[in-house]
Each structure stands twice: as C-alpha cells, then as structure tokens.
Coordinates of N, CA and C in Angstrom, one line a residue:
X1 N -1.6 -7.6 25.3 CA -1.8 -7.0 24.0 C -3.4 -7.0 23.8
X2 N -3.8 -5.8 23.4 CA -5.2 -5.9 23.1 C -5.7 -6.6 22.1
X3 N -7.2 -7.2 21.8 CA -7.8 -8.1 21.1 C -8.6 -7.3 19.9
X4 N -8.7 -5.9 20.3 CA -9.3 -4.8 19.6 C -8.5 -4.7 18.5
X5 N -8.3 -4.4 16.9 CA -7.6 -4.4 15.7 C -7.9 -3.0 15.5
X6 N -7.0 -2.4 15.4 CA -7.2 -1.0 15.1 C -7.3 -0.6 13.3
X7 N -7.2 0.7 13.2 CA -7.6 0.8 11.5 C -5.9 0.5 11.5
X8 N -4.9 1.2 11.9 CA -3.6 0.9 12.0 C -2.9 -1.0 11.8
X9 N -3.6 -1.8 12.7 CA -3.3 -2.6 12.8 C -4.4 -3.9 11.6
X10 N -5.1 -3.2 10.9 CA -5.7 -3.8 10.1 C -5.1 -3.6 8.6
X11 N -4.3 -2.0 8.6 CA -3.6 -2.1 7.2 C -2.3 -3.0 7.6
X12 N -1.9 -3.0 8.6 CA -0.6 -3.9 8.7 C -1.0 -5.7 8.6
X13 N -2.3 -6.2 8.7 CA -2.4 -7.4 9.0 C -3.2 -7.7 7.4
X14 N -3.4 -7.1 6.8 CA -3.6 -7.0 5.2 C -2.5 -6.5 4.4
X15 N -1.1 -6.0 4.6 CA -0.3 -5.7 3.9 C 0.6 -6.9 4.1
X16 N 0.7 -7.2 5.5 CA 1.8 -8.4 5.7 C 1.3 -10.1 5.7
X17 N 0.3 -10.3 7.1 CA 0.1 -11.4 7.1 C -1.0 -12.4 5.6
X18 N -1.5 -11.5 5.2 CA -2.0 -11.7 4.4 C -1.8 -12.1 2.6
X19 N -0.3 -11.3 2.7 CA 0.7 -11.6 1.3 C 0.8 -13.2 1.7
X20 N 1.8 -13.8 0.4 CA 2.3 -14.8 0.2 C 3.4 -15.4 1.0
X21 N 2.6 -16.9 1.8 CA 3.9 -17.1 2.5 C 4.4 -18.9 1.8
X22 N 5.3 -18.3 1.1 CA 5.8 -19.4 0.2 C 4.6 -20.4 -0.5
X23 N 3.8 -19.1 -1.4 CA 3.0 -19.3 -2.4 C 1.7 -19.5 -1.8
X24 N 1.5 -19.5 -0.8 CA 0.3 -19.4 -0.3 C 0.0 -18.7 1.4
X25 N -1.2 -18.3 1.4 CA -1.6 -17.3 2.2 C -1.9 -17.8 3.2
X26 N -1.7 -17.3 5.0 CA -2.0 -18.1 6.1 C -3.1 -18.2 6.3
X27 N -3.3 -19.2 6.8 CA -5.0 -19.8 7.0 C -5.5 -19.0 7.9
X28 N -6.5 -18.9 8.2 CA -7.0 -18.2 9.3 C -7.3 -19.1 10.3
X29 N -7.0 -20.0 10.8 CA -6.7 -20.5 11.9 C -5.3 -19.6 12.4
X30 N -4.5 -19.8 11.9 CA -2.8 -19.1 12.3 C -3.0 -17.5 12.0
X31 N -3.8 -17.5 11.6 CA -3.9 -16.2 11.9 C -5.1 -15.2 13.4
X32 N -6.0 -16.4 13.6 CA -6.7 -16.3 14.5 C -5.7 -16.5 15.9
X33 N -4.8 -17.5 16.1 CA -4.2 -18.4 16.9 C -2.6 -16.9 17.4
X34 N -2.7 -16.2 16.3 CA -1.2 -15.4 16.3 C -1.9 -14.6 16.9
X35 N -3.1 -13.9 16.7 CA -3.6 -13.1 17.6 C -4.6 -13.1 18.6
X36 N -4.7 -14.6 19.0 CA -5.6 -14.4 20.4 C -6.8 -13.9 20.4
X37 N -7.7 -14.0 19.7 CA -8.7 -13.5 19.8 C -9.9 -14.7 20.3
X38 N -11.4 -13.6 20.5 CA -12.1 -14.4 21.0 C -13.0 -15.1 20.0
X39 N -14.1 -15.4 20.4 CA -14.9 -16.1 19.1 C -16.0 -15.0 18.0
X40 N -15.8 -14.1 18.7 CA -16.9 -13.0 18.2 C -16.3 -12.2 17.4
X41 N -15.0 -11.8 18.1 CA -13.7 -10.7 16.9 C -13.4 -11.8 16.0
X42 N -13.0 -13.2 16.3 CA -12.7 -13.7 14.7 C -13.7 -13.8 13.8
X43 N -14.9 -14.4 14.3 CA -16.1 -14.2 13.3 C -16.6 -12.8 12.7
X44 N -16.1 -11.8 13.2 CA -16.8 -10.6 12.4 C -15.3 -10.1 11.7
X45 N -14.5 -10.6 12.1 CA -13.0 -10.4 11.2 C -13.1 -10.9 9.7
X46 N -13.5 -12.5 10.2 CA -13.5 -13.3 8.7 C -14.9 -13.3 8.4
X47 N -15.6 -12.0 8.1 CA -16.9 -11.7 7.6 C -16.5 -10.4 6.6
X48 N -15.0 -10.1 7.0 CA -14.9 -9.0 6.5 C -14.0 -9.1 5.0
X49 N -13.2 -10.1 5.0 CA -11.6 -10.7 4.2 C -12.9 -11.4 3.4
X50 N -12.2 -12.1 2.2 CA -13.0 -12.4 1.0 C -11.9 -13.8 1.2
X51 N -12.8 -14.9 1.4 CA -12.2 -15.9 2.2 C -11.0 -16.9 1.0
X52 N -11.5 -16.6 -0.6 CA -10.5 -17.4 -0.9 C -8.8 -16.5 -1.2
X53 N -9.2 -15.0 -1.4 CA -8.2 -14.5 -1.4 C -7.5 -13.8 -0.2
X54 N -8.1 -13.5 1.1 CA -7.3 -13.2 2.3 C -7.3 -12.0 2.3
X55 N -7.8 -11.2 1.2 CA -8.0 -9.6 1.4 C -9.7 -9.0 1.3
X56 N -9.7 -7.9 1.4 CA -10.9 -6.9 1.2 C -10.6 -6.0 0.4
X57 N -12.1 -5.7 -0.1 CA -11.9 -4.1 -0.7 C -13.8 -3.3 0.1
X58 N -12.9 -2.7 0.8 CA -14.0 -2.0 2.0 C -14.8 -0.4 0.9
X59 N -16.0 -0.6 0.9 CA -16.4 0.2 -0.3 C -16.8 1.6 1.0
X60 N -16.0 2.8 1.1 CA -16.4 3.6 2.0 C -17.1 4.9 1.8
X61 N -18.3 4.8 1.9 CA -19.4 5.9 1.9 C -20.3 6.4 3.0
X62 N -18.9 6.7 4.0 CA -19.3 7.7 5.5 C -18.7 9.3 5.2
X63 N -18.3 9.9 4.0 CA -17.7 11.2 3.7 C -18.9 12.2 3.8
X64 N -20.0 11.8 3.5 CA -21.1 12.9 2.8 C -21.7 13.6 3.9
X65 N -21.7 12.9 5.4 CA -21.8 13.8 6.3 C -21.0 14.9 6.6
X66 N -19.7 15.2 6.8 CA -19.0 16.3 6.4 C -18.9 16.6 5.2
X67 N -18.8 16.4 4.5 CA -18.5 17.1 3.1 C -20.2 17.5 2.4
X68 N -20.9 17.3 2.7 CA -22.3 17.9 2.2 C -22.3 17.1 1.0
X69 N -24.0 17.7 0.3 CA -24.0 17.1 -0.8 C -23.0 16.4 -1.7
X70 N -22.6 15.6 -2.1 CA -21.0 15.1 -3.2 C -21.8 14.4 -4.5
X71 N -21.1 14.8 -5.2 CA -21.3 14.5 -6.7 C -21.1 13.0 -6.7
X72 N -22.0 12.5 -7.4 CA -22.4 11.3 -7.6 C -23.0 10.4 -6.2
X73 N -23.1 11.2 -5.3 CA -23.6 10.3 -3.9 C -24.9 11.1 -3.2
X74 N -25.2 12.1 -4.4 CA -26.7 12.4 -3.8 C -27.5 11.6 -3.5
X75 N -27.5 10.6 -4.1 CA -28.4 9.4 -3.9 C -28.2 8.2 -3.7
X76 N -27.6 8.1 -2.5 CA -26.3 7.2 -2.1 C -27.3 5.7 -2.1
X77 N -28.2 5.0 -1.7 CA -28.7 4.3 -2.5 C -28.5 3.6 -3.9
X78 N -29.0 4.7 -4.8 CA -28.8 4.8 -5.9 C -27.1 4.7 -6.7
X79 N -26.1 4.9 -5.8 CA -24.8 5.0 -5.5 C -24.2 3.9 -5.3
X80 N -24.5 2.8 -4.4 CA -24.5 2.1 -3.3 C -24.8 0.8 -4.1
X81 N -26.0 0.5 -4.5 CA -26.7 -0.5 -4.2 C -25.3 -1.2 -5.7
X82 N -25.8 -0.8 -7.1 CA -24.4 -1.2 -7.8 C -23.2 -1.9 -7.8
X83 N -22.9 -1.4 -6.8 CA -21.3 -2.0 -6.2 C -21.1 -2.7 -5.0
X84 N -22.4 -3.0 -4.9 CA -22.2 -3.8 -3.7 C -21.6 -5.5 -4.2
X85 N -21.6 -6.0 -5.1 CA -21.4 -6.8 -5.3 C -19.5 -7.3 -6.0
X86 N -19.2 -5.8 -5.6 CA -18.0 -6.0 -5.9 C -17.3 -5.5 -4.8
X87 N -17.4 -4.8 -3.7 CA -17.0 -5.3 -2.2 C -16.8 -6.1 -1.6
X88 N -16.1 -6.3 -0.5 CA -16.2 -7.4 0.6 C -16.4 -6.8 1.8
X89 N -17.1 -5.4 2.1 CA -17.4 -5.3 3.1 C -17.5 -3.4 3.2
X90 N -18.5 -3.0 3.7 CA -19.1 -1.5 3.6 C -18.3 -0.5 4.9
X91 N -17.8 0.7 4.9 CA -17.7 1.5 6.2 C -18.7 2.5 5.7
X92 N -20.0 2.7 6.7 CA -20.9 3.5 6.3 C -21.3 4.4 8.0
X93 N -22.1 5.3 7.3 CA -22.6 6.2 9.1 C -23.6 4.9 8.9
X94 N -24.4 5.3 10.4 CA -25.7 4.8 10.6 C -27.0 5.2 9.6
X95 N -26.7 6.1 9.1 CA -27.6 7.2 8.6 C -27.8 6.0 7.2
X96 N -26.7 5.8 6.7 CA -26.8 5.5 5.1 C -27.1 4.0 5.1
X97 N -26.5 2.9 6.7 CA -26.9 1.9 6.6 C -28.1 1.9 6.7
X98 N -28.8 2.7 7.4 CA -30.7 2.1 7.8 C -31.4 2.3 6.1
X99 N -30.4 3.8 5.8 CA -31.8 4.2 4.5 C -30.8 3.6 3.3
X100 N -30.0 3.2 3.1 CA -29.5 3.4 2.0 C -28.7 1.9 1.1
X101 N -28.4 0.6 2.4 CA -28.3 -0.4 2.3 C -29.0 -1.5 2.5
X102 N -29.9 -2.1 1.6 CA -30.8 -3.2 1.8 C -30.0 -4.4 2.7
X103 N -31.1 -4.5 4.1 CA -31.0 -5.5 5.2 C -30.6 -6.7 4.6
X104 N -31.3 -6.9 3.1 CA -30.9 -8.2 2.7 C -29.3 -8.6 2.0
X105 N -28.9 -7.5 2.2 CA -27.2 -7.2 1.4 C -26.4 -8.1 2.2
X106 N -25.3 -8.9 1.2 CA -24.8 -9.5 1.7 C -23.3 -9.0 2.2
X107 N -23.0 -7.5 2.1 CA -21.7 -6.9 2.6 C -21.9 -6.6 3.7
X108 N -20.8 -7.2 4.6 CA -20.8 -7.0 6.3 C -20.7 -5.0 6.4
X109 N -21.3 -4.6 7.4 CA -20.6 -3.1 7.3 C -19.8 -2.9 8.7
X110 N -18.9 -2.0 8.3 CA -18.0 -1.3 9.8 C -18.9 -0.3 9.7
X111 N -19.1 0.4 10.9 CA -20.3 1.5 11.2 C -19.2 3.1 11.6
X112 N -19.5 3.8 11.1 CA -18.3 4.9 11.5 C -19.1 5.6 12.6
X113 N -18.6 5.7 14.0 CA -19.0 6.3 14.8 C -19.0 7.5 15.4
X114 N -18.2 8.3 14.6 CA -17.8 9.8 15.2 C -18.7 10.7 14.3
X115 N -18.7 11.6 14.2 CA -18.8 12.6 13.8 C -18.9 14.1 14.2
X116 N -19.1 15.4 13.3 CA -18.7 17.1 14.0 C -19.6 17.4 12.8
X117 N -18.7 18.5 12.8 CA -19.2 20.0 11.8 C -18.7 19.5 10.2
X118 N -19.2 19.9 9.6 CA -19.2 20.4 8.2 C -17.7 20.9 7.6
X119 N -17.5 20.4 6.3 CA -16.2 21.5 6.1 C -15.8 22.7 6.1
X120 N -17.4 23.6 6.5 CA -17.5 24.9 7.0 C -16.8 25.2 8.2
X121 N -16.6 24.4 9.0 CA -16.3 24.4 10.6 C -15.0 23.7 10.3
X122 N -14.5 23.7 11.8 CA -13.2 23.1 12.5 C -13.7 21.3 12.1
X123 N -13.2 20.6 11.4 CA -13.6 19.5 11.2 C -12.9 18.1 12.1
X124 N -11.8 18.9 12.5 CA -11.2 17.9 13.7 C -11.9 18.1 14.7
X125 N -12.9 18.9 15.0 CA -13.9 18.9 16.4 C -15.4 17.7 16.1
X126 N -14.5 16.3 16.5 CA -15.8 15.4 15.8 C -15.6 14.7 17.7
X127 N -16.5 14.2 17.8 CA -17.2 13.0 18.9 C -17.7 11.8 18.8
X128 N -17.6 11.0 19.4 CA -18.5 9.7 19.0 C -19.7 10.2 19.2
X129 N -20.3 9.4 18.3 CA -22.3 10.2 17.9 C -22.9 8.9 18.0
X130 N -22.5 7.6 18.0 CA -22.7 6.1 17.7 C -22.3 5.3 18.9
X131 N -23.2 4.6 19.8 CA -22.8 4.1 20.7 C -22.6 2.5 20.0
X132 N -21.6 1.9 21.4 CA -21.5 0.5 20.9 C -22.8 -0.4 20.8
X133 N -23.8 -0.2 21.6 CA -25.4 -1.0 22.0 C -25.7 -0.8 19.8
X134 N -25.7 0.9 19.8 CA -26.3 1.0 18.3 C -25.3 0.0 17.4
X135 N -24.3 0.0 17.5 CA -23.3 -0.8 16.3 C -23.5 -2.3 16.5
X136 N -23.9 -3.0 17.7 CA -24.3 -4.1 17.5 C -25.8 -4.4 17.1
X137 N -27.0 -3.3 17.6 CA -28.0 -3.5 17.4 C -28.2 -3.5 15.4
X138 N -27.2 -2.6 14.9 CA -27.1 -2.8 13.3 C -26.2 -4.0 13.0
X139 N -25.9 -4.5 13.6 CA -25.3 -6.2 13.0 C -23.8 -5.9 12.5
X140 N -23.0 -4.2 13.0 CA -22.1 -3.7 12.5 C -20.5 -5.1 12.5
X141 N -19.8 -5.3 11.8 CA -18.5 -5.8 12.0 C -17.6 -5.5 12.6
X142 N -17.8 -4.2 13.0 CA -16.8 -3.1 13.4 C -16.5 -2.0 13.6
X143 N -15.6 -1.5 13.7 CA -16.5 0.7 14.0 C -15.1 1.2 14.0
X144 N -15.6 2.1 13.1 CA -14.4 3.2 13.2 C -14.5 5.1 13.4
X145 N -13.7 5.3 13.6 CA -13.7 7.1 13.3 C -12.5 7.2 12.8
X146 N -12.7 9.0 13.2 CA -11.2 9.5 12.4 C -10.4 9.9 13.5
X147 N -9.1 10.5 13.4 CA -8.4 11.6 14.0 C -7.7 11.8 13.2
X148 N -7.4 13.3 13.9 CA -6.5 14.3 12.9 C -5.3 14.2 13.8
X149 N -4.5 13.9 13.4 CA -3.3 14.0 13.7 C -2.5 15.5 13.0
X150 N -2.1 16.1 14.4 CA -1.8 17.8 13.7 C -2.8 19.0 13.9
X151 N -4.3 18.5 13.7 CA -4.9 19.2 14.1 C -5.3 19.9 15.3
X152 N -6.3 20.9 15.2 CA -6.5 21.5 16.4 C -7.0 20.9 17.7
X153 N -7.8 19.5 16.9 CA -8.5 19.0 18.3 C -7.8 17.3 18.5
X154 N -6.6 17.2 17.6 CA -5.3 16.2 17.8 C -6.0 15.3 19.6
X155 N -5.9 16.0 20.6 CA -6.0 15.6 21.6 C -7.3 14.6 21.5
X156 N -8.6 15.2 21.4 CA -9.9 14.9 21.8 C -10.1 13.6 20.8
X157 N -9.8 13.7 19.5 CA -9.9 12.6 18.6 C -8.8 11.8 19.2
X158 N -8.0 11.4 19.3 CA -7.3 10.2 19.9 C -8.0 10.0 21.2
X159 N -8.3 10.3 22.2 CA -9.2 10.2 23.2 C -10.2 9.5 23.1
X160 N -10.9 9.7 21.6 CA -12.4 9.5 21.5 C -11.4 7.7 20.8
X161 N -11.1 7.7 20.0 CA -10.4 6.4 20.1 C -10.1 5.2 20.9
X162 N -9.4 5.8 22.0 CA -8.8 5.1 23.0 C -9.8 4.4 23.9
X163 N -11.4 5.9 24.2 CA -12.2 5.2 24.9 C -13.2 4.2 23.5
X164 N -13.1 4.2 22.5 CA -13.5 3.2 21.4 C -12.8 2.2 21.7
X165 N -11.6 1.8 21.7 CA -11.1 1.2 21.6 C -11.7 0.1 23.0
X166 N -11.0 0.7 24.6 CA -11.7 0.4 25.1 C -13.6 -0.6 25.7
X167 N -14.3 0.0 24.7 CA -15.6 -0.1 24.8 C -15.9 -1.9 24.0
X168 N -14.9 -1.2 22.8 CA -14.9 -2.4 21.6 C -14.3 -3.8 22.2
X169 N -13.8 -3.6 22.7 CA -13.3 -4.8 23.3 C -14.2 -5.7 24.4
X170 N -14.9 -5.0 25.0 CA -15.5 -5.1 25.9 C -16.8 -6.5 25.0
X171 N -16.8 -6.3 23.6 CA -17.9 -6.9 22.9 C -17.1 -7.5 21.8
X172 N -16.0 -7.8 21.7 CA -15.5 -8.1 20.5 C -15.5 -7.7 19.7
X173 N -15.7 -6.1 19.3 CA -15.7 -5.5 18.2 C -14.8 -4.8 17.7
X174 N -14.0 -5.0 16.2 CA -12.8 -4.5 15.9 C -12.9 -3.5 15.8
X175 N -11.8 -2.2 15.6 CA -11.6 -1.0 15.5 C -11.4 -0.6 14.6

C-alpha cells in the first residue's frame, strides 16, 4: 500500500478516522501506526490537522490561474492575508505563495502543481508546471492537482497524477 495520501484518501481519513471514537478522536500515534508512514509524511500530515480537534479547514486560493481575474481575489494578498488565521492550512499555486503569503505565516501550504489554459480553452488540458525540488524548496506540505474525470483529456490528468503520486513518495510528500 502506498505511503502517498491522495486528495481521495484524505477526504476519507478526515470523514472517518477522524470522527468520534467513543467520544474521543484517535491519537495520532494510531493513526500514524494504521498507516505506516515515514517520519517526514507524518510530520507534514500533522502540520496540516489542527491538533486539538483532528480536522482542517484548508483555505484554497489556486482557482485564479484559470479562472482569470475573480471578484474579491484581485488582490489575493489583500484576500489572503485576513483569514489566515482562521485556517489550518493553505492550497495555493506557487505564484500566490511567493507574492501573496507572508514567509512568516504560520499556515502550512499544499502547493497545486498542475496547471493549462484559461476557461477560454479546453481546461482539462492541464500538466504538471511545479516540480517536486520546487514544492520542497517552498517548505510545501503537500501537492496537489486536478483531473477531470469525463473529460476530454480524462486520460493525461490521471497520468499526470499517478506519475505525482509516484515522485511524492519518493520524498514523503502527501498528495
């Protein structure tokens, strides 16, 4: 079984293991221990969960590269900086962590690694743009993309996954 947590297996390991187990929540020892992980994927796991309650709320402002300018995130900074203190943890491009998230912030970020075209374009034609060297050299927690399931390029985005998935592992980095 792989050590890599996918976005799939992250909504299931926050829907389930993370509810109440006879009034209280598994420790993260048993939950480290249930899934075998190394020392690097649990530390950037439990960087991410809000340690007295066992959940997250991941504040996500990686849309504006496809979707173009968006109302209220012209100034994603200005967007951003406010609510960071009611997060437990950022999914952002590269673009918005360098300019847009103070180094001194205390919210871990997942780094979104793909990206394509515009909502002008075929928007399931996205690639990894983000190497793993860059997502650690940003201090990232973890990395994700998209796929379209159904769409035209269905194929290439699961692909671009699988070799993510792959890579991430390689470094302890969740998916």
């Amino acid at each position: 079984e792989s050590s890599v947590i996918s976005e799939t297996s992250f909504a299931f390991i926050n829907s389930k293991i993370f509810q109440p187990k006879s009034e209280k929540n598994f420790s993260e020892t048993e939950i480290f221990f249930k899934y075998k992980m190394d020392w690097g994927m649990k530390n950037r796991i439990s960087r991410i969960f809000n340690q007295k309650s066992g959940k997250t709320v991941m504040l996500a402002v990686d849309h504006g590269y496809f979707q173009g300018p968006t109302t209220g995130l012209k100034q994603p900074r200005e967007a951003i900086t406010p609510l960071l203190s009611y997060c437990d943890s950022l999914f952002v491009t590269r673009g918005i962590l360098r300019n847009c998230v103070s180094p001194e912030s205390n919210a871990p970020a997942f780094l979104r690694v793909s990206g394509g075209p515009s909502v002008l374009g075929e928007l399931s034609n996205e690639d990894i743009t983000t190497s793993m060297k860059e997502a650690l050299r940003l201090n990232a927690v973890g990395v994700g993309l998209s796929i379209f399931v159904g769409e035209k390029n269905e194929d290439r985005t699961i692909s671009n996954l699988g070799k993510l998935v792959n890579e991430a592992e390689e470094y302890g980095m969740p998916v």
